[in-house]
Tab-separated table of C-alpha atoms in Angstrom:
chain	number	residue	atom	x	y	z
A	1	MET	CA	90.708	91.251	115.673
A	2	THR	CA	91.708	88.466	117.496
A	3	ASP	CA	94.265	88.489	120.173
A	4	ILE	CA	96.246	85.263	117.430
A	5	SER	CA	95.999	86.895	114.457
A	6	ARG	CA	97.451	89.943	116.069
A	7	ASP	CA	100.607	88.479	116.911
A	8	VAL	CA	100.321	86.953	112.785
A	9	ASP	CA	100.360	90.978	112.431
A	10	GLN	CA	103.371	91.850	115.296
A	11	GLN	CA	105.186	89.428	113.812
A	12	LYS	CA	105.029	90.019	110.843
A	13	TYR	CA	105.589	94.098	111.298
A	14	ASN	CA	109.095	93.021	113.540
A	15	GLN	CA	110.510	90.584	110.910
A	16	ALA	CA	109.825	93.566	107.638
A	17	LEU	CA	112.037	95.985	110.836
A	18	GLU	CA	114.965	92.027	110.869
A	19	LYS	CA	114.299	92.694	107.554
A	20	PHE	CA	115.323	96.291	106.868
A	21	VAL	CA	118.241	95.587	109.857
A	22	SER	CA	120.066	92.338	108.288
A	23	SER	CA	120.170	94.673	104.723
A	24	VAL	CA	121.664	97.582	106.942
A	25	ASN	CA	124.750	95.142	108.596
A	26	GLY	CA	125.127	93.710	105.029
A	27	ASN	CA	123.488	90.500	107.069
A	28	THR	CA	121.445	90.113	103.858
A	29	ALA	CA	120.583	91.487	99.845
A	30	PHE	CA	118.172	94.666	99.905
A	31	ASP	CA	115.900	93.627	97.718
A	32	GLY	CA	112.089	93.479	95.896
A	33	ASP	CA	111.776	94.242	99.973
A	34	PHE	CA	112.046	97.401	100.029
A	35	GLN	CA	113.020	100.568	97.519
A	36	GLY	CA	114.708	102.665	97.645
A	37	ASN	CA	118.869	102.930	98.846
A	38	ILE	CA	120.174	101.731	101.420
A	39	LYS	CA	123.071	102.851	101.555
A	40	PRO	CA	123.170	105.819	103.279
A	41	TYR	CA	122.344	103.530	106.908
A	42	GLN	CA	124.903	101.680	106.349
A	43	ILE	CA	127.449	104.552	105.814
A	44	ASN	CA	125.912	106.308	108.766
A	45	GLN	CA	126.467	103.054	110.558
A	46	ARG	CA	130.092	102.615	109.739
A	47	MET	CA	130.287	106.666	110.654
A	48	LEU	CA	129.299	106.253	113.750
A	49	ALA	CA	131.513	104.321	115.875
A	50	LEU	CA	134.223	106.409	114.886
A	51	ASN	CA	133.143	109.481	115.275
A	52	VAL	CA	131.769	108.697	118.726
A	53	LEU	CA	135.175	107.369	119.310
A	54	ARG	CA	137.107	110.685	117.770
A	55	ASN	CA	134.915	112.348	120.103
A	56	ASN	CA	135.510	110.119	123.404
A	57	PHE	CA	139.136	109.301	122.645
A	58	PRO	CA	141.157	112.658	121.465
A	59	THR	CA	144.241	111.676	122.727
A	60	VAL	CA	144.159	107.924	121.689
A	61	GLU	CA	142.995	109.904	118.270
A	62	LYS	CA	146.202	111.523	118.417
A	63	ILE	CA	149.230	109.528	119.713
A	64	LEU	CA	148.227	106.759	117.315
A	65	GLY	CA	147.535	108.525	113.948
A	66	GLU	CA	144.157	108.566	111.930
A	67	SER	CA	144.829	106.035	109.791
A	68	VAL	CA	145.283	103.159	113.135
A	69	PHE	CA	142.421	104.622	114.945
A	70	THR	CA	139.929	104.939	111.590
A	71	SER	CA	141.263	100.913	111.758
A	72	LEU	CA	141.236	99.974	115.371
A	73	ALA	CA	137.315	102.203	115.428
A	74	GLN	CA	136.042	100.523	112.905
A	75	VAL	CA	136.502	97.009	114.408
A	76	TYR	CA	135.707	98.013	117.483
A	77	GLY	CA	132.621	99.258	116.255
A	78	LYS	CA	131.956	95.899	114.786
A	79	TYR	CA	132.803	92.942	117.063
A	80	TYR	CA	131.599	95.943	119.718
A	81	PRO	CA	128.446	97.233	118.964
A	82	SER	CA	126.316	99.541	120.951
A	83	THR	CA	123.529	98.236	122.675
A	84	TRP	CA	122.337	101.104	124.514
A	85	TRP	CA	120.506	104.343	123.863
A	86	ASP	CA	123.025	107.191	124.548
A	87	VAL	CA	124.656	107.377	122.199
A	88	ASN	CA	127.866	110.285	124.465
A	89	ILE	CA	129.443	106.416	126.488
A	90	PHE	CA	129.730	104.205	123.484
A	91	GLY	CA	133.039	103.443	123.941
A	92	ASP	CA	132.710	101.429	127.625
A	93	GLN	CA	135.517	98.524	126.563
A	94	PHE	CA	137.797	100.437	124.057
A	95	ALA	CA	140.143	100.569	127.085
A	96	GLU	CA	140.215	97.302	127.129
A	97	PHE	CA	139.920	97.119	123.077
A	98	LEU	CA	143.623	99.139	123.398
A	99	ALA	CA	145.246	97.253	126.008
A	100	SER	CA	144.497	93.727	123.866
A	101	GLN	CA	146.157	94.744	121.085
A	102	ILE	CA	149.261	93.720	123.032
A	103	ASN	CA	148.583	90.669	120.921
A	104	SER	CA	147.989	91.954	117.179
A	105	ALA	CA	150.429	92.185	114.425
A	106	LYS	CA	150.594	96.029	116.173
A	107	ALA	CA	151.800	94.577	119.221
A	108	ASP	CA	155.628	96.554	118.629
A	109	ALA	CA	154.808	99.324	117.325
A	110	TYR	CA	152.535	101.219	120.237
A	111	ASN	CA	153.189	101.563	124.230
A	112	TRP	CA	149.542	99.821	124.245
A	113	ALA	CA	149.489	100.232	128.010
A	114	LEU	CA	149.916	103.620	127.929
A	115	ILE	CA	147.427	103.881	125.318
A	116	ALA	CA	144.656	102.307	126.863
A	117	GLU	CA	145.408	103.959	130.977
A	118	ILE	CA	145.245	107.540	128.748
A	119	ALA	CA	140.729	105.602	127.150
A	120	GLN	CA	140.351	104.463	130.823
A	121	LEU	CA	140.838	108.774	131.376
A	122	GLU	CA	139.332	110.135	128.496
A	123	TYR	CA	136.721	107.863	129.379
A	124	ALA	CA	136.252	108.197	133.041
A	125	PHE	CA	135.797	111.593	131.937
A	126	ILE	CA	133.258	110.603	128.828
A	127	ASP	CA	131.064	108.820	132.117
A	128	ARG	CA	131.488	111.713	134.102
A	129	TYR	CA	130.101	113.937	131.501
A	130	TYR	CA	126.717	112.280	131.075
A	131	TYR	CA	126.597	108.890	132.990
A	132	PRO	CA	123.583	109.032	135.929
A	133	GLY	CA	123.197	109.805	138.772
A	134	HIS	CA	125.798	112.316	139.597
A	135	ASP	CA	124.741	115.290	142.198
A	136	SER	CA	124.096	118.121	140.434
A	137	THR	CA	126.564	120.488	141.988
A	138	PRO	CA	128.861	123.060	140.632
A	139	GLU	CA	132.279	120.557	141.228
A	140	VAL	CA	132.751	117.486	139.560
A	141	LEU	CA	135.702	115.319	140.894
A	142	ILE	CA	136.610	112.348	139.373
A	143	GLU	CA	138.592	109.868	141.095
A	144	PHE	CA	140.757	107.584	139.625
A	145	SER	CA	143.235	105.163	140.922
A	146	HIS	CA	146.557	104.377	139.401
A	147	PHE	CA	146.596	106.951	136.955
A	148	ASP	CA	150.069	106.996	134.675
A	149	TYR	CA	152.111	110.394	135.066
A	150	GLU	CA	153.384	110.284	131.218
A	151	ALA	CA	149.544	109.485	129.690
A	152	GLN	CA	148.704	112.606	132.852
A	153	GLN	CA	151.084	115.118	130.530
A	154	LEU	CA	149.317	113.261	127.030
A	155	ILE	CA	146.268	114.425	127.577
A	156	LYS	CA	148.038	117.933	129.142
A	157	GLU	CA	149.001	118.597	125.762
A	158	ASN	CA	146.358	116.339	123.111
A	159	HIS	CA	142.999	116.888	125.336
A	160	PRO	CA	140.826	119.868	123.759
A	161	ASN	CA	138.629	119.836	126.239
A	162	LEU	CA	140.262	119.928	128.188
A	163	VAL	CA	142.089	121.977	130.651
A	164	ILE	CA	144.212	120.825	133.137
A	165	THR	CA	145.727	122.466	136.585
A	166	TYR	CA	147.872	121.986	139.506
A	167	ASN	CA	146.503	122.647	142.555
A	168	CYS	CA	148.366	121.054	144.488
A	169	LEU	CA	150.101	124.357	146.171
A	170	ASP	CA	146.002	125.336	147.404
A	171	ARG	CA	145.904	121.039	148.647
A	172	PHE	CA	148.017	121.690	151.077
A	173	GLN	CA	147.742	125.192	151.765
A	174	SER	CA	144.460	123.584	152.888
A	175	THR	CA	145.633	120.429	155.027
A	176	ALA	CA	147.952	123.158	156.663
A	177	ASN	CA	145.430	125.297	157.594
A	178	GLY	CA	143.596	122.359	158.944
A	179	GLU	CA	141.216	122.110	156.891
A	180	LYS	CA	140.802	118.302	156.892
A	181	PHE	CA	140.040	116.660	152.595
A	182	HIS	CA	137.963	114.584	151.479
A	183	SER	CA	139.909	110.870	150.411
A	184	SER	CA	138.334	111.773	146.852
A	185	HIS	CA	140.432	115.064	146.953
A	186	TRP	CA	143.337	114.767	147.388
A	187	SER	CA	145.905	111.190	147.495
A	188	VAL	CA	149.584	111.150	147.132
A	189	ASP	CA	151.719	108.105	147.106
A	190	SER	CA	155.072	109.718	147.898
A	191	SER	CA	157.114	106.216	147.435
A	192	GLN	CA	155.374	105.973	144.162
A	193	LYS	CA	155.538	109.488	142.724
A	194	SER	CA	155.499	108.729	138.822
A	195	LYS	CA	151.596	107.060	140.146
A	196	LEU	CA	148.323	108.953	141.065
A	197	LYS	CA	147.010	107.392	143.489
A	198	ILE	CA	143.768	109.800	142.944
A	199	PHE	CA	142.419	112.109	139.612
A	200	SER	CA	139.855	115.004	140.708
A	201	ALA	CA	137.963	116.378	137.794
A	202	SER	CA	136.862	119.663	138.702
A	203	VAL	CA	134.090	121.551	136.774
A	204	PHE	CA	133.151	124.669	137.484
A	205	ARG	CA	130.315	126.243	136.279
A	206	GLN	CA	130.474	130.019	137.313
A	207	ASN	CA	134.102	129.368	134.960
A	208	PHE	CA	131.881	128.195	131.577
A	209	GLN	CA	134.895	126.953	131.193
A	210	VAL	CA	135.293	123.003	131.685
A	211	VAL	CA	138.251	122.487	134.052
A	212	SER	CA	139.880	119.580	135.333
A	213	ALA	CA	142.293	119.876	137.719
A	214	PHE	CA	145.129	116.841	138.597
A	215	SER	CA	146.269	116.326	142.144
A	216	CYS	CA	149.784	115.432	141.582
A	217	SER	CA	153.747	114.822	144.379
A	218	THR	CA	155.041	118.033	144.913
A	219	ALA	CA	157.630	115.451	142.629
A	220	ASN	CA	155.614	116.673	139.608
A	221	LEU	CA	155.377	120.712	140.513
B	1	MET	CA	81.814	108.646	119.695
B	2	SER	CA	82.843	109.181	115.738
B	3	SER	CA	86.550	109.793	114.158
B	4	ILE	CA	86.239	113.296	113.352
B	5	ASP	CA	84.615	113.876	117.260
B	6	SER	CA	87.656	112.070	118.308
B	7	PHE	CA	89.445	114.007	116.246
B	8	ALA	CA	88.467	117.908	117.976
B	9	GLY	CA	88.517	116.572	120.853
B	10	LYS	CA	92.071	115.291	120.915
B	11	GLN	CA	93.152	119.090	118.309
B	12	CYS	CA	91.985	121.023	122.461
B	13	SER	CA	93.925	118.717	124.547
B	14	LEU	CA	97.382	119.614	122.885
B	15	GLY	CA	97.180	123.756	123.791
B	16	VAL	CA	100.368	124.377	122.692
B	17	GLU	CA	101.966	128.340	121.959
B	18	TYR	CA	102.874	130.014	118.979
B	19	MET	CA	106.487	130.484	120.257
B	20	GLY	CA	108.443	132.608	116.829
B	21	ALA	CA	111.827	131.416	115.166
B	22	GLY	CA	113.813	128.854	117.960
B	23	LEU	CA	116.969	127.500	117.815
B	24	GLY	CA	118.812	123.667	117.887
B	25	LEU	CA	121.523	124.392	120.860
B	26	ARG	CA	124.198	122.873	120.019
B	27	PHE	CA	127.244	122.412	122.093
B	28	PRO	CA	129.932	124.479	120.482
B	29	HIS	CA	127.621	126.961	121.834
B	30	ILE	CA	126.496	126.348	125.692
B	31	TYR	CA	128.658	128.646	126.835
B	32	GLU	CA	128.623	131.742	124.984
B	33	ILE	CA	124.698	131.455	125.098
B	34	LEU	CA	124.936	131.018	128.578
B	35	SER	CA	127.385	133.611	129.071
B	36	GLN	CA	126.176	136.646	126.767
B	37	LYS	CA	122.272	135.386	126.860
B	38	PRO	CA	121.042	136.552	123.289
B	39	LYS	CA	117.834	136.693	123.019
B	40	ILE	CA	116.307	133.624	121.368
B	41	ASN	CA	112.780	133.100	121.829
B	42	TRP	CA	113.401	129.264	122.793
B	43	LEU	CA	116.051	126.621	122.936
B	44	GLU	CA	115.500	123.563	121.903
B	45	ILE	CA	117.845	120.456	122.804
B	46	HIS	CA	118.358	116.762	122.174
B	47	ILE	CA	117.298	115.768	124.574
B	48	CYS	CA	119.280	112.315	125.466
B	49	ASN	CA	122.350	114.264	125.372
B	50	PHE	CA	121.241	115.236	128.832
B	51	ILE	CA	118.618	113.121	130.719
B	52	ASN	CA	121.512	111.152	131.985
B	53	GLY	CA	122.577	113.843	134.713
B	54	GLY	CA	126.339	115.200	135.090
B	55	LEU	CA	128.077	118.516	134.093
B	56	ASN	CA	125.225	118.315	130.938
B	57	GLN	CA	122.413	118.395	132.792
B	58	GLN	CA	123.822	121.371	135.702
B	59	LEU	CA	124.043	122.854	131.957
B	60	LEU	CA	120.193	122.411	131.199
B	61	TYR	CA	118.976	123.744	134.679
B	62	GLU	CA	121.436	126.770	134.008
B	63	LEU	CA	119.689	126.856	130.507
B	64	SER	CA	115.732	126.719	131.976
B	65	GLU	CA	116.691	129.968	133.855
B	66	HIS	CA	117.093	132.148	131.165
B	67	TYR	CA	115.313	130.259	127.859
B	68	PRO	CA	111.947	128.350	126.690
B	69	LEU	CA	113.102	125.075	126.091
B	70	SER	CA	111.387	122.469	123.745
B	71	PHE	CA	112.664	118.732	123.892
B	72	HIS	CA	113.714	116.690	121.163
B	73	GLY	CA	114.279	113.078	121.491
B	74	VAL	CA	115.977	110.199	119.824
B	75	SER	CA	116.219	107.651	121.815
B	76	LEU	CA	112.808	106.801	121.853
B	77	ASN	CA	112.288	103.642	119.578
B	78	LEU	CA	107.978	104.720	119.479
B	79	GLY	CA	108.424	102.189	116.231
B	80	GLY	CA	110.833	99.013	117.887
B	81	PRO	CA	109.391	95.649	118.714
B	82	GLU	CA	111.043	95.805	122.508
B	83	PRO	CA	109.264	97.869	125.064
B	84	ILE	CA	109.760	101.039	126.001
B	85	ASP	CA	113.272	101.494	128.408
B	86	VAL	CA	110.968	102.623	131.650
B	87	ALA	CA	114.208	104.018	133.319
B	88	TYR	CA	113.741	106.476	129.914
B	89	LEU	CA	110.579	107.168	130.210
B	90	GLN	CA	110.823	107.838	133.476
B	91	ARG	CA	113.651	110.625	133.604
B	92	LEU	CA	111.319	112.187	131.421
B	93	LYS	CA	109.314	112.032	133.058
B	94	GLN	CA	111.050	114.341	135.565
B	95	LEU	CA	112.798	116.787	134.090
B	96	THR	CA	109.958	117.831	131.956
B	97	ASN	CA	107.767	117.832	135.221
B	98	GLU	CA	111.305	120.027	136.090
B	99	LEU	CA	111.935	122.277	133.353
B	100	GLN	CA	109.028	122.299	131.573
B	101	PRO	CA	109.051	122.393	128.582
B	102	LYS	CA	106.855	124.317	125.562
B	103	LEU	CA	107.210	120.535	123.559
B	104	VAL	CA	108.052	117.648	123.489
B	105	SER	CA	108.600	115.221	120.716
B	106	GLU	CA	110.257	112.181	119.142
B	107	HIS	CA	110.201	110.685	114.939
B	108	ALA	CA	108.661	108.059	113.501
B	109	CYS	CA	111.103	105.726	113.406
B	110	PHE	CA	112.809	103.178	115.021
B	111	THR	CA	115.804	103.746	116.530
B	112	SER	CA	116.586	100.403	118.542
B	113	PHE	CA	116.366	95.722	117.307
B	114	ASP	CA	117.525	93.056	119.464
B	115	GLY	CA	119.296	94.720	121.891
B	116	ARG	CA	121.271	97.120	119.774
B	117	SER	CA	121.196	101.112	119.451
B	118	TYR	CA	121.365	101.875	115.536
B	119	HIS	CA	121.455	105.558	116.888
B	120	ASP	CA	119.521	106.108	113.362
B	121	LEU	CA	116.555	107.156	112.731
B	122	LEU	CA	114.974	103.986	112.001
B	123	PRO	CA	112.031	103.901	108.691
B	124	VAL	CA	109.160	101.819	109.537
B	125	PRO	CA	106.388	100.236	107.805
B	126	TYR	CA	103.236	101.801	107.349
B	127	THR	CA	100.096	99.248	108.225
B	128	GLN	CA	97.364	99.077	110.188
B	129	LYS	CA	99.864	96.576	112.649
B	130	SER	CA	102.857	99.403	112.909
B	131	VAL	CA	99.270	102.533	113.873
B	132	GLU	CA	98.794	100.332	116.761
B	133	HIS	CA	102.499	99.954	117.869
B	134	PHE	CA	102.979	103.688	117.547
B	135	CYS	CA	100.029	104.082	119.675
B	136	ARG	CA	100.231	102.128	121.925
B	137	ARG	CA	103.424	103.673	122.412
B	138	ILE	CA	102.551	107.136	121.764
B	139	GLU	CA	100.516	106.671	124.495
B	140	GLN	CA	102.156	104.963	126.693
B	141	VAL	CA	104.324	107.833	126.780
B	142	GLN	CA	101.892	110.484	126.965
B	143	GLU	CA	100.178	108.620	129.989
B	144	THR	CA	103.542	108.649	131.711
B	145	ILE	CA	105.053	112.128	131.096
B	146	GLY	CA	101.344	113.944	131.539
B	147	ARG	CA	101.227	115.866	128.230
B	148	PRO	CA	100.919	115.184	124.145
B	149	ILE	CA	104.618	114.551	122.461
B	150	LEU	CA	105.122	115.562	119.000
B	151	ILE	CA	105.706	113.235	116.134
B	152	GLU	CA	107.876	113.982	113.321
B	153	ASN	CA	108.428	112.748	109.743
B	154	LEU	CA	110.952	111.468	108.607
B	155	SER	CA	114.418	111.574	106.162
B	156	ARG	CA	113.964	108.471	103.885
B	157	TYR	CA	116.681	106.645	101.953
B	158	VAL	CA	114.162	102.875	102.142
B	159	GLN	CA	110.471	102.443	101.187
B	160	TYR	CA	108.708	98.946	101.969
B	161	SER	CA	107.168	96.877	99.918
B	162	GLU	CA	104.083	96.458	103.042
B	163	ASN	CA	103.236	99.974	102.847
B	164	GLU	CA	99.821	100.247	103.077
B	165	PHE	CA	99.284	103.839	103.759
B	166	SER	CA	101.381	106.405	102.855
B	167	GLU	CA	103.759	108.841	105.592
B	168	ALA	CA	100.815	111.637	105.798
B	169	GLU	CA	97.887	108.585	105.972
B	170	PHE	CA	100.506	107.476	108.657
B	171	LEU	CA	100.596	110.712	111.053
B	172	SER	CA	97.377	111.612	110.354
B	173	GLN	CA	95.775	108.422	111.617
B	174	LEU	CA	98.330	108.737	115.064
B	175	CYS	CA	96.863	112.938	115.416
B	176	GLN	CA	93.951	111.919	115.173
B	177	ARG	CA	94.350	108.076	117.392
B	178	THR	CA	96.418	109.620	120.465
B	179	GLY	CA	95.631	113.386	120.351
B	180	CYS	CA	99.509	114.359	119.273
B	181	GLY	CA	100.494	116.618	117.272
B	182	LEU	CA	103.223	116.728	114.178
B	183	LEU	CA	106.385	118.772	113.621
B	184	LEU	CA	106.439	118.747	109.860
B	185	ASP	CA	109.956	118.862	108.883
B	186	LEU	CA	110.587	120.431	105.643
B	187	THR	CA	113.992	119.597	104.194
B	188	ASN	CA	112.754	116.307	105.292
B	189	ALA	CA	109.690	115.672	102.957
B	190	TYR	CA	112.098	118.067	100.536
B	191	VAL	CA	114.351	115.097	100.884
B	192	ASN	CA	111.697	112.090	100.552
B	193	ASP	CA	111.020	114.286	97.406
B	194	LYS	CA	113.645	113.824	95.277
B	195	ASN	CA	115.272	110.865	96.784
B	196	LEU	CA	111.858	109.012	96.303
B	197	GLY	CA	109.448	110.653	94.522
B	198	ILE	CA	107.165	111.315	97.119
B	199	SER	CA	105.114	114.527	96.088
B	200	ILE	CA	106.053	117.227	99.147
B	201	ASP	CA	102.957	118.660	97.846
B	202	ALA	CA	100.611	116.299	98.339
B	203	PHE	CA	102.255	115.170	101.122
B	204	ILE	CA	101.372	118.022	103.167
B	205	ASP	CA	98.003	118.280	101.304
B	206	ALA	CA	97.504	114.714	103.364
B	207	LEU	CA	98.568	116.056	107.047
B	208	PRO	CA	95.951	117.449	109.454
B	209	HIS	CA	97.541	121.025	109.337
B	210	GLN	CA	95.586	121.387	112.933
B	211	PHE	CA	97.772	119.042	115.118
B	212	ILE	CA	101.112	121.085	113.229
B	213	LYS	CA	102.620	122.857	115.572
B	214	GLU	CA	106.410	123.343	114.639
B	215	ILE	CA	108.422	123.144	111.177
B	216	HIS	CA	111.965	121.848	111.280
B	217	LEU	CA	114.403	123.431	108.477
B	218	ALA	CA	117.639	121.831	107.701
B	219	GLY	CA	119.994	122.120	105.384
B	220	PHE	CA	121.086	118.534	103.430
B	221	SER	CA	124.962	117.285	101.254
B	222	THR	CA	123.926	115.685	98.419
B	223	HIS	CA	125.950	112.285	98.001
B	224	ASP	CA	125.570	109.511	94.577
B	225	GLU	CA	122.447	111.881	93.341
B	226	TRP	CA	120.741	110.887	96.656
B	227	LEU	CA	120.076	114.371	98.910
B	228	ILE	CA	121.240	112.743	102.673
B	229	ASP	CA	119.799	114.768	105.421
B	230	THR	CA	122.642	115.390	107.351
B	231	HIS	CA	121.916	118.901	108.564
B	232	SER	CA	125.634	119.822	107.979
B	233	ALA	CA	124.824	122.949	105.246
B	234	GLU	CA	123.244	126.187	105.963
B	235	ILE	CA	119.906	126.184	105.312
B	236	PRO	CA	119.411	126.546	100.739
B	237	GLN	CA	116.295	128.405	98.929
B	238	GLU	CA	113.824	126.668	97.903
B	239	ILE	CA	113.667	125.461	102.332
B	240	TRP	CA	113.435	129.232	102.730
B	241	ASN	CA	110.559	128.713	100.104
B	242	LEU	CA	109.147	126.390	101.317
B	243	LEU	CA	108.541	128.088	104.375
B	244	GLU	CA	106.973	131.009	102.876
B	245	LEU	CA	104.373	129.052	100.798
B	246	TYR	CA	103.690	126.554	103.881
B	247	LEU	CA	103.030	129.862	105.796
B	248	ASP	CA	100.656	130.876	102.497
B	249	ARG	CA	97.871	129.305	103.520
B	250	TYR	CA	98.940	128.022	107.297
B	251	HIS	CA	100.171	130.126	110.468
B	252	ASN	CA	100.912	130.645	113.665
B	253	VAL	CA	103.378	127.573	113.754
B	254	SER	CA	107.044	127.883	115.246
B	255	VAL	CA	109.889	126.896	113.604
B	256	LEU	CA	113.369	125.940	113.938
B	257	ILE	CA	116.320	126.790	113.362
B	258	GLU	CA	118.538	122.719	113.309
B	259	ARG	CA	122.784	122.023	112.608
B	260	ASP	CA	123.941	119.143	113.569
B	261	ASN	CA	127.404	118.257	111.569
B	262	ASN	CA	130.144	121.141	110.574
B	263	ILE	CA	128.215	123.476	113.214
B	264	PRO	CA	129.365	126.325	112.546
B	265	SER	CA	130.023	130.282	114.496
B	266	PHE	CA	126.616	130.624	117.626
B	267	GLN	CA	126.606	133.603	115.110
B	268	GLU	CA	125.414	132.532	111.803
B	269	LEU	CA	122.777	130.196	113.461
B	270	TYR	CA	121.326	132.455	114.928
B	271	ASN	CA	121.854	135.010	112.083
B	272	GLU	CA	119.159	131.807	110.363
B	273	CYS	CA	117.238	131.725	113.612
B	274	CYS	CA	116.833	135.854	112.573
B	275	HIS	CA	115.971	135.238	108.751
B	276	ALA	CA	113.117	132.742	110.166
B	277	GLN	CA	111.352	135.078	112.048
B	278	SER	CA	111.847	137.595	109.480
B	279	ILE	CA	109.890	135.642	107.791
B	280	LEU	CA	107.382	134.227	110.067
B	281	ASP	CA	106.610	138.185	111.065
B	282	LYS	CA	105.196	138.504	107.253
B	283	TYR	CA	102.437	136.021	108.257
B	284	PRO	CA	99.600	137.045	110.324
B	285	SER	CA	99.803	135.360	114.289
C-alpha cells in the first residue's frame, strides 16, 4: 500500500468518526451511514455535564434548586464542553460561569457572587482530590484566599462529602508553644473577621474519612 | 513467519494468571474495604480516576497493599484520530510499574474527537484501516508500559455502513497482530444481540478464546425497548446463564462484577462476587 492510499484510508476513517460525533452532537441527521439508534449517545452527552457538575458542586445545587441548577448545567455543558480525558475535574470554569449570571435574566434572583465563591471552593476540593503533582502525604492542604465565611457555612451544612472541623484552638496552642506554622496552614486577617485569608483542608488517611479543617478567626468560634 | 505462528507466539507472551471472581471498586466502598478488608480475590479499578495523583491515588496505594489489582481504562482513546496522550500514558506506565496490576485493559472504541472529550465509549467502523490504526496504538501502549493489555468488546447502539468485518473478526485481528488479550464483556455482547441482532453465539464462537483472560458481568436497563448498558442494576439471570454456558466450554477465565450507577451497599456487590465465584468453582481449573 502506498503512502497516498494510506492517507486516503486514514481520511475516510476520520470522516466516519466525524460523521458519528456530528450525529451525536445533533449537528447532522442520523442517516444511511449508520444503522441503529443514536439516542443513547445523545442522552449520555446531555446527562454527562449535569451528573458531573452535580457531583462536584453539591452546595451550589442545594442553593439554586434542582431545576435552575439543571438548566445552568446544560448550558455550561454546551458552551464549555470537556476537553480533557479526566471527567472528574469537569467544571473548572463553572464558578466564573455562575458569576456571569449577574448579567442574566435571573440577575436579582440569587446572590451570584456568593454562589460563585462557593463553587470556587467546592472545585478546589475536587482539584485537590484528583489533580496531578500533589505529594503523596497523609495530609492534603488547600490554600484558599478571600473566602467568605457565609459561603463556608453553607458548604459546612450542605456538602455531603466534607466533614468540617474548626481547629483554631489547636493552632493557637501550637503557636503559643513556639511551633512555627507554614503559611499555607494558617493565616487570619484580624481586620476582616468575616473573611478567611487561607483555607486549609486536611485529609487524614488514617481516619478513613475526609476531614476538612477550616481555619477561622476567633470571632467565628 | 506465518500469521498462525505469529498468533501462537503472541499467545505465550500474555502470561495472565487465573484469579477467580473479582469486584469493580467504586468510591463509596473504598473506606469500607480499607477498614474491614473483606476477602476479595482481586479488585478492578477505573485507572483514570486514580492516575492524576491527589488523595485518590494515596488510597490506591493503600489498596494495593491488600489486594491484587486490575487497571481498567476508559480514556486512552485507542480509536481516536488524535495522538495518544503521552502524559497519560507515562503516568499509566509509572503506576503499572509501581503497583504491578495483574491486568491492564482498555476498550475498542474512541472517546475524544477534534479536541472534545465525550467521556463515552464510542464505536468505530470495523475496517482494514481501523485494524491498522488500533494495532499501531495498542503497540505504542504495550511498548510503553512493557506488557500486553486486554481489549474489551463494546456495547453498541449503532453500526457503521463502512464495516468490512464483524466485531469478533476485528478483535481477533488485534490479538493476532499485537499480542494483546481480550476482555469479554458478556453483558455487552448480550445487549448487542438484543439491540442490533448480532448473534451472541456467533460472536463468541468467532473469538480467539486463548486470548480471553477476563470476563465482565453487569446489569443493564431498558429504554424504548432498547437495552442500555448502564451498569445500574444487579446482574440478571440471563447473564449468569451466559456465564455458565461459556464456562461449559472454556475454563480459567477471571470474572469481574461491575456496577457504576445506582451503586448499592458493598455487601450487595460482594454477594454477587461470591455468586460468580461459586459458579467458577463448578468448573475444573
